[in-house]
PDB file of C-alpha atoms and ligand atoms in Angstrom:
ATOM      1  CA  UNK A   1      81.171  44.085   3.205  1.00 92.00           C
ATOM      2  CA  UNK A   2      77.772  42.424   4.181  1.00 97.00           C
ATOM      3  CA  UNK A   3      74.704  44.332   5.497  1.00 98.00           C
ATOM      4  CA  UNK A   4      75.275  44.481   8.704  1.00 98.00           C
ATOM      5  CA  UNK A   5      73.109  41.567  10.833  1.00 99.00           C
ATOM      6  CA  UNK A   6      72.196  42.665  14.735  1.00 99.00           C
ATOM      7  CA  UNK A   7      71.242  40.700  17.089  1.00 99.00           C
ATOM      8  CA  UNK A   8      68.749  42.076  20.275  1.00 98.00           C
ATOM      9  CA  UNK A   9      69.480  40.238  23.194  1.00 98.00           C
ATOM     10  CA  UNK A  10      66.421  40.948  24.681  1.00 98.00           C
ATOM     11  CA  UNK A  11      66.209  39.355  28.454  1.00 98.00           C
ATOM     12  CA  UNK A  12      69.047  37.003  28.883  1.00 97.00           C
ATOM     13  CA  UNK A  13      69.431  35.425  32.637  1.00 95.00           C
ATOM     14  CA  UNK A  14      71.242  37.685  34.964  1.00 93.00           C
ATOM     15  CA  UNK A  15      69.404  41.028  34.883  1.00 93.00           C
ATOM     16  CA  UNK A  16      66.448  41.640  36.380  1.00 92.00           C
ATOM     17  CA  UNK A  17      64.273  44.596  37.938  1.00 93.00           C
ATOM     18  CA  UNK A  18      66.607  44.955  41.301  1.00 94.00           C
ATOM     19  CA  UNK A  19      69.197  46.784  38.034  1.00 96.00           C
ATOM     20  CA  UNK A  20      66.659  48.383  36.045  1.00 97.00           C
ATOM     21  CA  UNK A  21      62.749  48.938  35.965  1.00 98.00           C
ATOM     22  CA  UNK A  22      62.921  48.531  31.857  1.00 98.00           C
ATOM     23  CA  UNK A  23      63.851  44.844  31.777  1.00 98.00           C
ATOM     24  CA  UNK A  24      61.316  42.449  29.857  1.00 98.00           C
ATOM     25  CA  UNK A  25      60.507  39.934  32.659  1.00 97.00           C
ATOM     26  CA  UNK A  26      57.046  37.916  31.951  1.00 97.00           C
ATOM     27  CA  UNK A  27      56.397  36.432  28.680  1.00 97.00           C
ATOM     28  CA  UNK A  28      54.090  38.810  27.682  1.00 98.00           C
ATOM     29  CA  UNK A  29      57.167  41.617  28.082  1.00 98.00           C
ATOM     30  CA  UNK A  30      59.854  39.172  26.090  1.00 98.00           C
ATOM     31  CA  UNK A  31      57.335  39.107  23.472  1.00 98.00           C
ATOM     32  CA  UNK A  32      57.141  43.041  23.144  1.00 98.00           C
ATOM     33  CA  UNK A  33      60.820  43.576  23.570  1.00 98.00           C
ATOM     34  CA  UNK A  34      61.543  40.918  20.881  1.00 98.00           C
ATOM     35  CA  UNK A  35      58.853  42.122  18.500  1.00 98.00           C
ATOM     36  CA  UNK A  36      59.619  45.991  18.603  1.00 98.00           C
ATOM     37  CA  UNK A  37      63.837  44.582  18.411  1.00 99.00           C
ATOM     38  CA  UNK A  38      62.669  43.269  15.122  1.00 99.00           C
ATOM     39  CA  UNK A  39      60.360  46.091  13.591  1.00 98.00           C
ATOM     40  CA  UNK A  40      63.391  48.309  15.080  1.00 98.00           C
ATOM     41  CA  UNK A  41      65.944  46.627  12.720  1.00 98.00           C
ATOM     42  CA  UNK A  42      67.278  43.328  14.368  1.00 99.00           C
ATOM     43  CA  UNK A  43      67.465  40.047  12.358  1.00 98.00           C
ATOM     44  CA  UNK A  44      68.164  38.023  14.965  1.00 99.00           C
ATOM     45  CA  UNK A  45      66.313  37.794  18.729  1.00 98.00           C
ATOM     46  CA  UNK A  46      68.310  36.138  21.188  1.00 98.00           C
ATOM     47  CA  UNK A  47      65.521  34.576  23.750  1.00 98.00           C
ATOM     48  CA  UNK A  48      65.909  33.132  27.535  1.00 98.00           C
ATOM     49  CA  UNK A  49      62.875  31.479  28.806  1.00 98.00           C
ATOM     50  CA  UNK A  50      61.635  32.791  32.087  1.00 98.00           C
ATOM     51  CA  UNK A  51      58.766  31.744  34.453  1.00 97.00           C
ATOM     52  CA  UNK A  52      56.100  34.234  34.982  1.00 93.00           C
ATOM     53  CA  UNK A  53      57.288  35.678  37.927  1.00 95.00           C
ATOM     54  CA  UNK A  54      60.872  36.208  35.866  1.00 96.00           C
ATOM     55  CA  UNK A  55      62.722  33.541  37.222  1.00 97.00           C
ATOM     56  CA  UNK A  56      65.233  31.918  34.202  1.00 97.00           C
ATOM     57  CA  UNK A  57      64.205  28.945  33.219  1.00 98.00           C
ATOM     58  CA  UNK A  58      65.011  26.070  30.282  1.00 98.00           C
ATOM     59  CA  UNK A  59      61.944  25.220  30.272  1.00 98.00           C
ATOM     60  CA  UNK A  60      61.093  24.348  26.216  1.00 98.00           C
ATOM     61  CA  UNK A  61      57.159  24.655  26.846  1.00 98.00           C
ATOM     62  CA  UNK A  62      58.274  28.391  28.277  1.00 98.00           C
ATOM     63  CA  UNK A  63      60.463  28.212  25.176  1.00 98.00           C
ATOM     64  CA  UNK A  64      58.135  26.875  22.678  1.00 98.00           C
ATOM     65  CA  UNK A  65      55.420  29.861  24.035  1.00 98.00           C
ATOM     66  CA  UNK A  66      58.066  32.550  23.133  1.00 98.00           C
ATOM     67  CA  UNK A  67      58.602  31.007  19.739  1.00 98.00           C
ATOM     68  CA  UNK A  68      54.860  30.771  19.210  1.00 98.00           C
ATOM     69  CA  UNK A  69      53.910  34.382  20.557  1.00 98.00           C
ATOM     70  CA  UNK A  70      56.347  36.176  18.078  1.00 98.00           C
ATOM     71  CA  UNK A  71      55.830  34.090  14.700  1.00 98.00           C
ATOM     72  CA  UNK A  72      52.142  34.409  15.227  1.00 98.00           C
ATOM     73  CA  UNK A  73      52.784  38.364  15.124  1.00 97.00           C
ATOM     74  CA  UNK A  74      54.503  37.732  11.825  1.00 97.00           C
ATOM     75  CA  UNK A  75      58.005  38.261  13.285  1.00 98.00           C
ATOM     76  CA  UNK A  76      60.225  36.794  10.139  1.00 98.00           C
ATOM     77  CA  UNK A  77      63.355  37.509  12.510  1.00 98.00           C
ATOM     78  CA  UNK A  78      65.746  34.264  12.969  1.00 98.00           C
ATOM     79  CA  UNK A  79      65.267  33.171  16.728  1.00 98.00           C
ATOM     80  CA  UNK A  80      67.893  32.165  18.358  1.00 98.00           C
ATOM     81  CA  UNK A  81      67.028  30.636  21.935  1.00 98.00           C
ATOM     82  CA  UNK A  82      69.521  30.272  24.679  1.00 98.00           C
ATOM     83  CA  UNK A  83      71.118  27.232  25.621  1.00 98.00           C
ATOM     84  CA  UNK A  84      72.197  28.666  28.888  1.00 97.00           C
ATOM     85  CA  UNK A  85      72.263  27.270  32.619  1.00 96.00           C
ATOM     86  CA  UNK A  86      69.386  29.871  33.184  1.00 95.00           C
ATOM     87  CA  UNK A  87      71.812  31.398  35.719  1.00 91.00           C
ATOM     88  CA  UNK A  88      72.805  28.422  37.166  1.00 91.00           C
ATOM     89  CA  UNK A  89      69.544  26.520  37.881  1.00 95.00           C
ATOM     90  CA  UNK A  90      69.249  23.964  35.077  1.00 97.00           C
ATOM     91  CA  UNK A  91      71.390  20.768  34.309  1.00 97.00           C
ATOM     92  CA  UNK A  92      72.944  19.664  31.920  1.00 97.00           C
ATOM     93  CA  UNK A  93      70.343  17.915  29.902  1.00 96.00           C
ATOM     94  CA  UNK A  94      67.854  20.754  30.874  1.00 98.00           C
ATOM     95  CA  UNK A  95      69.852  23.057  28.603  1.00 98.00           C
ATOM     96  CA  UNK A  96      69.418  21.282  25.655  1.00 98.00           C
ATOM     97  CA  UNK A  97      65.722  20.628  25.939  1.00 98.00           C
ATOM     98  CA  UNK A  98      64.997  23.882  24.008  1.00 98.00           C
ATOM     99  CA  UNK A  99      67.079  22.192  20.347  1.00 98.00           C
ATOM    100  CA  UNK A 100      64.196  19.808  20.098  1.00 97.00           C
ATOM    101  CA  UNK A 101      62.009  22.724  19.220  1.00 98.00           C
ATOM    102  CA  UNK A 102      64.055  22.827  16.155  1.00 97.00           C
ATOM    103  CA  UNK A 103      65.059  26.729  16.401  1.00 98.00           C
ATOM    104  CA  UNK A 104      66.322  27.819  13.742  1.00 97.00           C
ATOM    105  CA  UNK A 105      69.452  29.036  15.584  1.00 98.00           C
ATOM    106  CA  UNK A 106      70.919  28.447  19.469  1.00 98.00           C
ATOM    107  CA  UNK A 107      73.632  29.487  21.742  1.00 98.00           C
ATOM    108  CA  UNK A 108      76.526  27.501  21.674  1.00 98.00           C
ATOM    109  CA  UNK A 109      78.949  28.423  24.867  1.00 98.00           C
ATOM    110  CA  UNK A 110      82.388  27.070  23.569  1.00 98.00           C
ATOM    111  CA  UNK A 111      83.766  26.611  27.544  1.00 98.00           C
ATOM    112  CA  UNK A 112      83.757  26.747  30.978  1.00 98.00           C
ATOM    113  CA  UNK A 113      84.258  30.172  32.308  1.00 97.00           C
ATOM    114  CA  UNK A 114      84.045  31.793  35.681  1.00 96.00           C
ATOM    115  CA  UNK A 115      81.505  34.735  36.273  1.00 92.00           C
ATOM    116  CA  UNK A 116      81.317  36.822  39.931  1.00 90.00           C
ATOM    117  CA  UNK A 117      80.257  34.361  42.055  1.00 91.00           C
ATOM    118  CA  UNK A 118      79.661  30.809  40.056  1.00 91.00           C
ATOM    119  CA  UNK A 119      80.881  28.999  37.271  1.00 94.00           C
ATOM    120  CA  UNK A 120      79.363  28.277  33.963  1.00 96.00           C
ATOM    121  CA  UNK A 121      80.094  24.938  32.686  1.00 97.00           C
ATOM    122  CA  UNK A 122      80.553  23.577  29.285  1.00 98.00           C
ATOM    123  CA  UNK A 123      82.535  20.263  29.713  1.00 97.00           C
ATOM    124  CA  UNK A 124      84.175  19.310  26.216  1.00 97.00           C
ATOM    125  CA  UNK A 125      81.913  16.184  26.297  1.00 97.00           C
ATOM    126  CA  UNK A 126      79.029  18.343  26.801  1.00 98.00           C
ATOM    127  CA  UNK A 127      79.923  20.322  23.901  1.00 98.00           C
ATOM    128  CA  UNK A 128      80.003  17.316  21.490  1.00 97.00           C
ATOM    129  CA  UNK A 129      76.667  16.210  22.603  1.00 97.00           C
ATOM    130  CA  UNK A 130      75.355  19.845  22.095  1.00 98.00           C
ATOM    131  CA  UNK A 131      76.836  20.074  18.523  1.00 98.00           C
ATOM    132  CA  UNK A 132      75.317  16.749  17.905  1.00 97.00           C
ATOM    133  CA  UNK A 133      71.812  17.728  18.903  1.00 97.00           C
ATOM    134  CA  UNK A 134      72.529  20.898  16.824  1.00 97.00           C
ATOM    135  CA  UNK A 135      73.102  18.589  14.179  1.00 95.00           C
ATOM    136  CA  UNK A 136      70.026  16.209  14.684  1.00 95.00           C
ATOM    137  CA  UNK A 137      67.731  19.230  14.553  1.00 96.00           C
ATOM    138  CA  UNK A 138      69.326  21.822  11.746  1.00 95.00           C
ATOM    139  CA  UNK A 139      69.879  24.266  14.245  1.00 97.00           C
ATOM    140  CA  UNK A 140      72.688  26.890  13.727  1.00 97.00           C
ATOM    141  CA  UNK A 141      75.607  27.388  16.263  1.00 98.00           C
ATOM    142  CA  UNK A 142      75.838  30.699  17.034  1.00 98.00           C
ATOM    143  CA  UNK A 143      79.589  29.850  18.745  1.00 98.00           C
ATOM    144  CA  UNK A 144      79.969  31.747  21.823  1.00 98.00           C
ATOM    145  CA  UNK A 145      83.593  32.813  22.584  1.00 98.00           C
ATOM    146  CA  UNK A 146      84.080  34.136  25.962  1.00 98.00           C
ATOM    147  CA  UNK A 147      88.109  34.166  25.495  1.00 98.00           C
ATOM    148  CA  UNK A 148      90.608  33.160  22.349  1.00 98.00           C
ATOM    149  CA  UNK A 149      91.277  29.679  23.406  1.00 98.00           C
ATOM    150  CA  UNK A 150      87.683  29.420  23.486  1.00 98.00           C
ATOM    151  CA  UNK A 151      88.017  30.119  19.700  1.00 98.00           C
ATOM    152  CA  UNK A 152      90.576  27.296  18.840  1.00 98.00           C
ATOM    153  CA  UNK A 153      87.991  25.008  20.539  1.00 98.00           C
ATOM    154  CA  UNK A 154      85.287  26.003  18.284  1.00 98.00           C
ATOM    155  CA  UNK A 155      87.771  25.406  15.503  1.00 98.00           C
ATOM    156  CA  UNK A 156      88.555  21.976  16.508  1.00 97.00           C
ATOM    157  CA  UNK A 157      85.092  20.784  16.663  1.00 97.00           C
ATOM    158  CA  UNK A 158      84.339  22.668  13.027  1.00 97.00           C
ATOM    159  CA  UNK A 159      87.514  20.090  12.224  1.00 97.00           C
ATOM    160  CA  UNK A 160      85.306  16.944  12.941  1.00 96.00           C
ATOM    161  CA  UNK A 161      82.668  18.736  11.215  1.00 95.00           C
ATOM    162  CA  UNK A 162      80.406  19.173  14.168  1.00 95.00           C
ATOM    163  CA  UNK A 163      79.156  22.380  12.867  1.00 96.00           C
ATOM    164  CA  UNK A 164      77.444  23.656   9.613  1.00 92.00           C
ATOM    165  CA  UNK A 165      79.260  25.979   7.690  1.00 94.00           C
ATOM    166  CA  UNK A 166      79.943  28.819   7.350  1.00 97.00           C
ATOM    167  CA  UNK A 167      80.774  28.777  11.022  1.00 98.00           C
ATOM    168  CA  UNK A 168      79.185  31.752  13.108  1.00 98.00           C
ATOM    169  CA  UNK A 169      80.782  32.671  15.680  1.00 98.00           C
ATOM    170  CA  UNK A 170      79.872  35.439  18.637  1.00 98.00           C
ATOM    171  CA  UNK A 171      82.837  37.188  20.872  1.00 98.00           C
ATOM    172  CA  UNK A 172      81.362  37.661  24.170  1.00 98.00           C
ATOM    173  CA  UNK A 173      84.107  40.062  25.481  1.00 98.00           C
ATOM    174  CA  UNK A 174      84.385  42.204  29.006  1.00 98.00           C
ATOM    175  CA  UNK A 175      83.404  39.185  31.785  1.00 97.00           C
ATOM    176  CA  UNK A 176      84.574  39.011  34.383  1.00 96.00           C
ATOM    177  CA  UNK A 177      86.932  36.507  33.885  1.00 97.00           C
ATOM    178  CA  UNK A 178      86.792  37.062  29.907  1.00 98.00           C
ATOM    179  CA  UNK A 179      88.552  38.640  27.443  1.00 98.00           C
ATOM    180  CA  UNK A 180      88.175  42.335  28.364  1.00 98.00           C
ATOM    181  CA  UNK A 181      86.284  44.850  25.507  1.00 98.00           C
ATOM    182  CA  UNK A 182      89.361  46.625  24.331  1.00 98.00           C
ATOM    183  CA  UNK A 183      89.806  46.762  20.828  1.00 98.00           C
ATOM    184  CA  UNK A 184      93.331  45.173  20.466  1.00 98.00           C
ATOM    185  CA  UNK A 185      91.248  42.350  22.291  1.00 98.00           C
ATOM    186  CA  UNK A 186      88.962  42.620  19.382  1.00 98.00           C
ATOM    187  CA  UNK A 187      90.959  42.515  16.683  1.00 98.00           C
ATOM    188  CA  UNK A 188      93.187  39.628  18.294  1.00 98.00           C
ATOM    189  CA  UNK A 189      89.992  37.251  18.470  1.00 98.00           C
ATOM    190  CA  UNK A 190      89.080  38.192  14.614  1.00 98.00           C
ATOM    191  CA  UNK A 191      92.835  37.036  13.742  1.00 98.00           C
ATOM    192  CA  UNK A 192      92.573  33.597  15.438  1.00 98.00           C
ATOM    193  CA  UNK A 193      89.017  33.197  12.943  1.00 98.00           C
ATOM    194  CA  UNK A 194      89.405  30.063  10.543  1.00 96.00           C
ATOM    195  CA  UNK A 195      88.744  31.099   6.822  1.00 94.00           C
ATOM    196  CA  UNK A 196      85.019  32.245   5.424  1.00 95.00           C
ATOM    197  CA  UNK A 197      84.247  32.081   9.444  1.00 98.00           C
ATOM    198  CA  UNK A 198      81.236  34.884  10.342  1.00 98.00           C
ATOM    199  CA  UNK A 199      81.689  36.788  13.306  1.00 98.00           C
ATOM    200  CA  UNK A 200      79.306  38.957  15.548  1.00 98.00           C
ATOM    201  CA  UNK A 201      80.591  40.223  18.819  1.00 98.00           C
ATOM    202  CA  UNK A 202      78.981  41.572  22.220  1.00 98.00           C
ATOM    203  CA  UNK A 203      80.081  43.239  25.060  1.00 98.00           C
ATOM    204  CA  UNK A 204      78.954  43.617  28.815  1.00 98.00           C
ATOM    205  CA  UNK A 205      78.421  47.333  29.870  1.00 97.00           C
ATOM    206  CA  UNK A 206      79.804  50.269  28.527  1.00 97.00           C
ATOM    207  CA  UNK A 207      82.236  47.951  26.230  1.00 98.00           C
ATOM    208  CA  UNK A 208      78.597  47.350  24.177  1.00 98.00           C
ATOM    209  CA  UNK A 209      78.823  50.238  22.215  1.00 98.00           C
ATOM    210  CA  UNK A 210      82.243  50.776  21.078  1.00 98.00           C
ATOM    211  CA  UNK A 211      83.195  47.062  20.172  1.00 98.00           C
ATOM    212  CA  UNK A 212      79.943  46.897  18.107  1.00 98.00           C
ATOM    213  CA  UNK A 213      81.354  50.450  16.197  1.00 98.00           C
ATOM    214  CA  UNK A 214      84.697  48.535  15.808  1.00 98.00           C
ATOM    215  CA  UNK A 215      83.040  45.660  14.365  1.00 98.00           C
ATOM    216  CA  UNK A 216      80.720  47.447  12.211  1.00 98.00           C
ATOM    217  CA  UNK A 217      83.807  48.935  10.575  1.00 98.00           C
ATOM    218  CA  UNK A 218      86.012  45.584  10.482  1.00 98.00           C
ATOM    219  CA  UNK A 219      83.038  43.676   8.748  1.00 98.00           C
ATOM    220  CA  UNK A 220      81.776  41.771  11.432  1.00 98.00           C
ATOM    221  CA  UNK A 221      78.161  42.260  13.050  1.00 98.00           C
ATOM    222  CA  UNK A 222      76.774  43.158  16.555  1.00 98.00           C
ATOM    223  CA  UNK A 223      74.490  42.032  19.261  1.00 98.00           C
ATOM    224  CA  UNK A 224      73.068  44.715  21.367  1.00 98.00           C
ATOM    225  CA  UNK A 225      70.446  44.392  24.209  1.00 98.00           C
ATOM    226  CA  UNK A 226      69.560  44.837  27.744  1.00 98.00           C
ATOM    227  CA  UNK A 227      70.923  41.085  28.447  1.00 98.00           C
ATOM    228  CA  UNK A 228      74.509  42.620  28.027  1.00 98.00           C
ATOM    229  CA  UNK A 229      74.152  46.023  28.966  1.00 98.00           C
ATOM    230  CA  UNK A 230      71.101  48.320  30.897  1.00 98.00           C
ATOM    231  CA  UNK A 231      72.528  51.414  30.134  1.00 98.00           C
ATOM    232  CA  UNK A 232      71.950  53.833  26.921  1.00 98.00           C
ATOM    233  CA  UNK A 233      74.570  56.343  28.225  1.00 97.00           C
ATOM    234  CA  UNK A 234      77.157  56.987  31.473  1.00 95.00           C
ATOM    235  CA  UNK A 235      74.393  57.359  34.040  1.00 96.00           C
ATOM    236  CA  UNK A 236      71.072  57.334  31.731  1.00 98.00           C
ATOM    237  CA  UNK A 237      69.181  53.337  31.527  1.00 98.00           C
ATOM    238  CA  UNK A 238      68.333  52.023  28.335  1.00 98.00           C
ATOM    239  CA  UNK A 239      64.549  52.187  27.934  1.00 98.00           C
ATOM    240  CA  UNK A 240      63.992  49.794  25.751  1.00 98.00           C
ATOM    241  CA  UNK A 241      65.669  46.997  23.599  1.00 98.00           C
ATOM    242  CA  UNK A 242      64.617  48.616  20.730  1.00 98.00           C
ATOM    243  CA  UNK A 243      66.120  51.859  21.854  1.00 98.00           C
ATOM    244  CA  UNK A 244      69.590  50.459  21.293  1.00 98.00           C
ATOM    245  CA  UNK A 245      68.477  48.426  18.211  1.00 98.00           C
ATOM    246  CA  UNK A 246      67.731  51.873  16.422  1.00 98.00           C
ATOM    247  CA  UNK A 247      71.478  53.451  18.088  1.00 98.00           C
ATOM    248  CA  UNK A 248      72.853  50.641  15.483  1.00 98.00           C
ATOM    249  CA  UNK A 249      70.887  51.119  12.784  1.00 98.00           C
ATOM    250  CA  UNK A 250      71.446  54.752  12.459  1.00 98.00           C
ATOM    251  CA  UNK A 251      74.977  54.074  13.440  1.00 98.00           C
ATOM    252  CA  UNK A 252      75.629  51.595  10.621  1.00 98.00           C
ATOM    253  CA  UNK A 253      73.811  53.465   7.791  1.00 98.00           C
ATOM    254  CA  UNK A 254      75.816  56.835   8.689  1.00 98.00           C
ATOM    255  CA  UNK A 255      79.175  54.891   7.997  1.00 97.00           C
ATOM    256  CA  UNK A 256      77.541  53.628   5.134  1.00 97.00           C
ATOM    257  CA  UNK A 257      76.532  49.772   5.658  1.00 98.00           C
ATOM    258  CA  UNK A 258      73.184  49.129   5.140  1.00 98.00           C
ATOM    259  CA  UNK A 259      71.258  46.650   7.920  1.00 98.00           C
ATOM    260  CA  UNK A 260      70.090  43.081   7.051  1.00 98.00           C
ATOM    261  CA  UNK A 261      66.558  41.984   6.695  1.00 98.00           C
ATOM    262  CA  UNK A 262      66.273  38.652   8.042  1.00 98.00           C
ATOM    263  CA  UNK A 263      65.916  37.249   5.191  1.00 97.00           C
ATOM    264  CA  UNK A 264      69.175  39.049   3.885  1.00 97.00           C
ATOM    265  CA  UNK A 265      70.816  37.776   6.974  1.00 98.00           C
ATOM    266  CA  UNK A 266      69.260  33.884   6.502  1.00 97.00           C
ATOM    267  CA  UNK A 267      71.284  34.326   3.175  1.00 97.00           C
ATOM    268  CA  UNK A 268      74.343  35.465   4.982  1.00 97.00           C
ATOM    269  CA  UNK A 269      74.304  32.746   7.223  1.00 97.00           C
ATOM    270  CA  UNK A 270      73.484  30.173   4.582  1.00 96.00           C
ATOM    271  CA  UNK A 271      70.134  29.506   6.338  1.00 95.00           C
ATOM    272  CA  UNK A 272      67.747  29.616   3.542  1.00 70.00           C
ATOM    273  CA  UNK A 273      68.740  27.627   0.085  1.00 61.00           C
ATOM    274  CA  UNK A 274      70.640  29.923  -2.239  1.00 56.00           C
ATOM    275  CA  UNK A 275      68.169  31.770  -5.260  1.00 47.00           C
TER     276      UNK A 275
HETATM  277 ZN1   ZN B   1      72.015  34.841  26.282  1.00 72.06          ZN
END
């Protein structure tokens, strides 16, 4: 099995300080939650942009700040920014904006898919003209699967060779119109996989936890963070991205599988040219 590679989804779009008084907001917060992700064992930070009053934004100067901020700390972690609708308030076009900073991974949302109140589009043509841009730039596809079909979508683009291999794909389970975090759920989506595909999954809420133990132990990897999921315990709030960043590690290492560097995970990924 591979070292296991996490992923801190450190902000996202949804939350903000109405759920929980920990949530990085400002830049200057991202920045901290992202760096002390990384020193806490993540390889990968999953950003959203936000203005600095906290409202979501695609914005790639906010983007191209972020990026800036943390790889002038030294963070080697692989960034991964967020081609989300910023909960609804950018286009189209807006989304992609951020690819042109030539990250070395983004979010790649593999449908359309109801949440409480709106709808988050990803119109197949859309999706071609993201995996295009993904193209044009180098950036990885971190393949966002909100359901199974959503799955056999990603598979028929990695037919016309839209993506890079080896494909990478993340199960976003327990939406509300989603697949729900149960683990026959889990096991289902890593069945419908193509061949050599990677897989990572995260879960809203209390599913976080337990589907990143299942995949720890089926040889996948995990994204944990306060963009999924504010709480550490039933009725006790996450402090910190970090704090559930270390949960894993110690987690992963007690079942025996060691956590990726960066670096390891670049390798993993096939981000870095093979030594
Ligand atoms: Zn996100």
């Amino acid at each position: 099995m591979d070292k296991l590679i996490i992923t801190a989804a450190v902000t996202g779009s949804i939350t903000d300080r109405s759920k929980t008084p920990y949530h990085p907001m400002t830049a200057e917060e991202i920045v901290t939650a992202a760096i002390d992700a990384w020193r806490a064992g993540a390889a990968i930070i999953h950003l959203h942009a936000r203005t600095q009053d906290g409202t979501p934004t695609q914005d790639p100067a906010r983007y191209a700040d972020l990026v800036e901020r943390i790889t002038s700390i030294g963070c080697d972690a692989i960034l991964n920014l967020s081609t989300g609708s910023a909960g609804g308030r950018a286009s189209l076009e807006e989304r992609l904006a951020c690819l042109e900073l030539q990250p070395e991974m983004a979010s790649f949302d593999c449908g359309s898919i109801n949440f409480d109140t709106w709808t988050f589009m990803n119109p197949p043509v859309f999706l071609e003209q993201m995996a295009y841009r993904m193209q044009q730039f180098g950036v990885k596809a971190e393949i966002e699967c909100f359901d199974i079909g959503m799955i056999y979508a990603g598979r028929r683009l990695a037919e016309r060779d839209l993506f890079q291999e080896p494909l990478f794909f993340q199960f976003v389970m327990g939406t509300p119109a989603g697949i729900p975090a149960h683990p026959e759920h889990l096991v289902h989506m890593r069945a419908t996989l193509p061949p050599n595909a990677i897989w990572s999954v995260c879960a809203l809420g209390r599913g976080q936890l337990p589907m990143n133990l299942m995949a720890m132990l089926m040889g996948g990897h995990a994204r944990t963070g306060l963009e999924d999921n504010i709480k550490y315990a039933y009725g006790e709030l996450a402090k910190s991205n970090a704090q559930l960043v270390e949960r894993l590690v110690r987690l992963s290492r007690e079942v025996g599988r060691e956590i990726a560097s960066p670096d390891e995970a670049r390798h993993i990924l096939r981000l870095a040219p093979e030594v």
